[in-house]
Amino acid sequence: MTARTTRATPARDEACAEDPGRLHPEVAYAEAPGSLKPEGPNALFPEEACAEDPGTLIPAALRAIERLVALDASRGATAAVPAVREALRRIPQLSADPARLRESDRDLLAALAELSEVIGWILFDAGHYGRARSMNARSLALAELCGDRGTARLTLLNHSMLEAHTGRPKAALEAAARVAGPRPLPALVDSLVLVRRAHATAMLGGSRAAVALISRARSRFLDGASPNDPPWAWWIDRTELLGHEGWVLSRLRAWGRAVPLLHEAATAPGPSYRHLFTAELLSALVRARAWGEAEALIADVAPRAAGIGSVRTTETLGATAVRLLASPGAPPNLRDAGAFLLESLPARPGGAAARIP
């Protein structure tokens, strides 16, 4: 799924040679970020970070990016939300109309675009989907102003995942399609575009096309990183590709091929957000009626479920637990395990209950 860059990319001297595309017009820049209220003091930003001086704002934005990335990777998105609130409070440019920043320093715009992208990602993984849409729109607008195609592409790829997760596969395909430009994409970026297209195509029922797309994604990854790949592409590795391939195959109900791939991705060491592959593995095992393996996985996951910082992950785990409880074919001990898992999960933002997907 997905990880972040660790530093802002300086604005390029030349203007963007292509339009990376715009998000859906109904996404309003000022819609939701302003509704996030700060929760107490935080040492991320000095008081002077609110100044207009780029020499102050750029370091503040870079510090925020580094801190948010570290929190997301180590503790998950929900743990990073308070720091997001503080960033929005300390850096008012994150709530301003991007068009009003048009004459700002280009490096400042690049730093704000990347910070907005990171915030959008965290809000997405923390379950604040409307707010994530708003911040994605802001990131893309700022990236367009300074010609930062790298951040624009990452934002569109994040947005494609958000659209797929919220049940809009056609919109997910549209967002992924906007990543392309007049020249061929570098290998790792192209691989990720193909992954996003594979997920959306599988959701739309295109079995053969989805398999072909994920196979092409694997092939492009094996081409290796190119000098033109952006700095944020470092996290696109073998484990990431294995997990997504297994996930796509699971969407297609190809359990025999999906489960081994998801198992390898779920058991590999990695950042917090890859708990999602464990959740998708459990979902595949339950749908495949592999009761013994599902029970063993629940026994491993449930005791630590309360500490999972990805709402996307806990939503998937919760939906699988609900499915188990509603499955008359599941053994009683497995249904009991499903009930225990459901009780062990952290509360969903807004109190929404898990539903059977």
XYZ file of C-alpha atoms in Angstrom, residues 20-328:
309
model
C -0.942 15.605 -13.928
C -4.716 15.901 -13.761
C -7.138 17.257 -11.229
C -9.121 15.466 -8.608
C -12.877 15.456 -8.798
C -14.306 18.991 -8.760
C -16.615 18.234 -5.837
C -13.585 18.008 -3.529
C -13.331 21.365 -1.755
C -9.974 22.496 -0.460
C -11.252 24.042 2.749
C -13.873 21.356 3.406
C -12.486 19.277 6.203
C -8.952 20.083 7.344
C -10.196 23.115 9.201
C -12.523 20.912 11.245
C -9.576 19.094 12.821
C -9.077 20.777 16.162
C -5.639 20.849 17.820
C -5.265 18.699 20.902
C -2.816 20.425 23.209
C 0.748 21.658 22.703
C 3.258 19.874 20.542
C 6.979 20.477 20.116
C 6.900 19.859 16.376
C 6.820 23.535 15.460
C 8.299 26.635 17.015
C 5.839 29.447 17.554
C 7.354 31.412 14.716
C 6.346 28.697 12.232
C 3.227 30.708 11.483
C 5.292 33.448 9.865
C 5.100 34.141 6.145
C 8.872 33.873 5.704
C 9.763 30.842 3.527
C 12.988 30.543 5.491
C 10.860 29.685 8.532
C 7.986 27.855 6.881
C 10.041 25.467 4.753
C 12.006 23.991 7.706
C 8.758 23.740 9.689
C 7.090 21.827 6.862
C 10.091 19.519 6.462
C 10.157 18.780 10.192
C 6.458 17.998 10.090
C 6.945 15.621 7.158
C 9.739 13.743 8.914
C 7.792 13.462 12.156
C 4.557 12.364 10.494
C 6.348 9.776 8.353
C 8.087 8.345 11.415
C 4.852 8.171 13.422
C 2.968 6.527 10.575
C 5.646 3.897 9.972
C 6.201 3.029 13.631
C 2.807 3.435 15.290
C 0.286 3.808 12.499
C -1.881 6.578 11.112
C -4.180 6.997 14.109
C -1.177 7.804 16.308
C -0.144 10.490 13.829
C -3.508 12.319 13.739
C -2.727 14.606 16.731
C 0.459 15.720 14.963
C -1.636 16.376 11.846
C -3.912 18.618 13.882
C -0.908 20.496 15.196
C 0.508 20.964 11.696
C -2.794 22.391 10.490
C -2.847 24.796 13.434
C 0.776 25.916 13.134
C 0.943 26.272 9.348
C -2.086 28.292 8.194
C -1.041 27.914 4.541
C -2.331 24.333 4.805
C -5.846 25.740 5.098
C -5.563 28.617 2.623
C -6.965 28.550 -0.883
C -4.033 27.228 -2.981
C -4.747 29.824 -5.664
C -3.858 32.569 -3.175
C -0.391 31.031 -2.783
C 0.400 31.225 -6.500
C 3.095 33.874 -6.073
C 4.786 32.095 -3.160
C 8.330 30.737 -3.190
C 8.441 27.570 -5.315
C 10.367 25.555 -2.752
C 7.778 26.537 -0.151
C 4.982 25.378 -2.446
C 6.799 22.065 -2.971
C 7.208 21.548 0.773
C 3.549 22.396 1.406
C 2.457 20.069 -1.419
C 4.419 17.182 0.031
C 3.221 17.876 3.566
C -0.356 17.952 2.277
C 0.222 14.622 0.540
C 1.547 13.056 3.751
C -1.381 14.451 5.734
C -3.831 13.174 3.115
C -2.295 9.720 3.346
C -2.494 9.672 7.154
C -6.091 10.889 7.183
C -6.971 8.149 4.702
C -5.347 5.367 6.695
C -6.869 6.766 9.900
C -10.355 6.499 8.402
C -11.048 10.208 7.791
C -11.936 9.687 4.150
C -13.651 12.997 3.374
C -10.815 14.959 4.954
C -8.287 12.876 3.040
C -10.020 13.771 -0.236
C -9.791 17.447 0.635
C -6.094 17.272 1.493
C -5.334 15.254 -1.658
C -6.953 18.014 -3.705
C -4.842 20.608 -1.897
C -1.628 18.652 -2.440
C -2.296 18.289 -6.139
C -3.149 21.969 -6.566
C 0.037 23.054 -4.780
C 2.161 20.576 -6.746
C 0.745 21.933 -9.987
C 1.586 25.494 -8.966
C 5.281 24.670 -8.505
C 5.655 21.987 -11.189
C 6.337 19.149 -8.762
C 5.229 16.169 -10.837
C 6.654 13.669 -8.349
C 4.351 14.763 -5.542
C 1.416 15.164 -7.926
C 1.848 11.569 -9.097
C 2.096 10.182 -5.583
C -1.009 12.108 -4.556
C -2.979 10.733 -7.509
C -1.840 7.194 -6.683
C -2.909 7.668 -3.067
C -6.223 9.043 -4.254
C -6.723 6.027 -6.497
C -6.323 3.766 -3.463
C -8.770 5.901 -1.489
C -11.343 5.673 -4.261
C -10.966 1.897 -4.448
C -11.233 1.514 -0.686
C -14.426 3.566 -0.584
C -16.047 1.513 -3.343
C -15.435 3.732 -6.380
C -13.333 1.596 -8.744
C -14.084 3.690 -11.830
C -12.878 6.813 -10.048
C -9.820 4.835 -8.896
C -9.023 4.019 -12.527
C -9.437 7.668 -13.502
C -7.039 8.853 -10.802
C -4.418 6.260 -11.780
C -4.757 7.196 -15.461
C -3.904 10.828 -14.666
C -0.423 9.830 -13.492
C 0.768 9.263 -17.061
C 2.503 12.006 -19.055
C 3.962 12.519 -22.534
C 6.993 10.352 -21.697
C 7.063 6.763 -20.381
C 6.820 6.490 -16.623
C 9.873 5.281 -14.669
C 9.749 1.616 -13.703
C 8.677 1.804 -10.052
C 6.054 4.495 -10.643
C 4.679 2.540 -13.595
C 4.567 -0.589 -11.441
C 2.465 1.203 -8.839
C 0.100 2.590 -11.481
C -0.434 -0.959 -12.747
C -1.111 -2.150 -9.188
C -3.787 0.520 -8.725
C -5.347 -0.352 -12.074
C -5.320 -4.061 -11.217
C -7.231 -3.508 -7.969
C -9.874 -1.331 -9.609
C -10.239 -3.673 -12.582
C -10.674 -6.660 -10.271
C -13.381 -4.773 -8.378
C -15.172 -4.186 -11.684
C -15.088 -7.900 -12.478
C -12.349 -7.851 -15.098
C -10.639 -11.063 -14.056
C -8.286 -11.634 -16.971
C -7.441 -7.966 -17.316
C -6.689 -7.652 -13.584
C -4.356 -10.666 -13.671
C -2.599 -9.244 -16.713
C -2.182 -5.861 -15.024
C -0.721 -7.258 -11.801
C 1.616 -9.469 -13.841
C 2.815 -6.404 -15.738
C 3.299 -4.608 -12.429
C 5.567 -7.435 -11.245
C 7.506 -7.325 -14.496
C 8.011 -3.565 -14.322
C 9.195 -3.866 -10.722
C 11.735 -6.479 -11.767
C 13.101 -3.984 -14.296
C 14.555 -2.229 -11.262
C 14.575 1.368 -10.142
C 15.599 3.902 -12.760
C 17.362 7.250 -12.282
C 14.034 8.905 -13.095
C 12.134 7.240 -10.249
C 11.258 9.817 -7.543
C 12.701 9.638 -4.004
C 9.366 8.500 -2.574
C 9.477 5.276 -4.618
C 11.940 3.649 -2.187
C 9.126 1.754 -0.432
C 7.978 -0.105 -3.556
C 9.729 -3.401 -2.832
C 9.211 -7.125 -3.339
C 7.042 -7.508 -0.243
C 4.770 -4.669 -1.344
C 4.293 -6.241 -4.763
C 3.685 -9.706 -3.316
C 1.042 -8.362 -0.973
C -0.787 -6.489 -3.687
C -0.638 -9.400 -6.091
C -2.141 -11.667 -3.437
C -4.770 -9.050 -2.636
C -5.795 -8.674 -6.281
C -6.026 -12.463 -6.656
C -8.118 -12.597 -3.483
C -10.518 -10.068 -4.997
C -10.835 -12.519 -7.898
C -11.484 -15.433 -5.502
C -8.318 -17.216 -6.624
C -7.652 -18.394 -3.074
C -5.044 -21.021 -3.900
C -2.774 -18.424 -5.463
C -3.713 -15.520 -3.206
C -3.134 -17.049 0.228
C 0.582 -17.963 -0.145
C 1.403 -14.504 -1.485
C -0.522 -12.714 1.248
C 1.051 -14.973 3.880
C 4.561 -14.130 2.696
C 3.800 -10.400 2.635
C 2.055 -10.472 6.025
C 4.892 -12.293 7.774
C 7.739 -10.227 6.321
C 9.184 -7.468 8.542
C 8.040 -4.020 7.580
C 6.331 -0.783 8.614
C 3.073 -0.590 10.532
C 0.821 0.002 7.541
C 1.605 -3.470 6.166
C -0.650 -4.959 8.837
C -3.210 -4.528 6.069
C -1.809 -7.609 4.343
C -2.499 -9.629 7.503
C -6.095 -8.437 7.440
C -6.444 -9.347 3.780
C -4.900 -12.759 4.487
C -7.507 -13.462 7.168
C -10.267 -12.348 4.824
C -8.994 -14.703 2.117
C -8.723 -17.636 4.544
C -12.282 -17.144 5.775
C -13.697 -16.777 2.295
C -11.792 -19.897 1.232
C -13.225 -21.708 4.287
C -9.727 -22.555 5.520
C -11.061 -22.701 9.055
C -8.000 -24.037 10.871
C -5.616 -21.492 9.365
C -8.106 -18.687 9.994
C -8.443 -19.633 13.661
C -4.666 -19.748 14.100
C -4.276 -16.316 12.517
C -6.993 -14.812 14.726
C -5.221 -16.241 17.789
C -2.093 -14.382 16.674
C -3.758 -11.107 15.679
C -6.476 -10.555 18.285
C -4.185 -9.999 21.314
C -2.435 -7.139 19.527
C -5.405 -5.810 17.529
C -6.018 -2.880 19.879
C -2.616 -1.453 18.933
C -3.158 -1.485 15.179
C -3.009 2.125 14.009
C -4.590 1.674 10.568
C -8.364 2.042 10.393
C -8.334 0.461 6.935
C -6.808 -2.612 8.549
C -9.164 -2.732 11.510
C -12.152 -2.187 9.204
C -11.108 -5.235 7.187
C -10.514 -7.321 10.312
C -13.863 -6.238 11.711
C -15.718 -7.053 8.508
C -14.128 -10.509 8.447
C -15.103 -11.111 12.078
C -18.699 -10.111 11.307
C -18.676 -12.447 8.315
C -17.556 -15.295 10.566
C -20.303 -14.604 13.085
C -22.869 -14.702 10.275
C -21.481 -17.880 8.692
C -23.450 -21.006 9.697
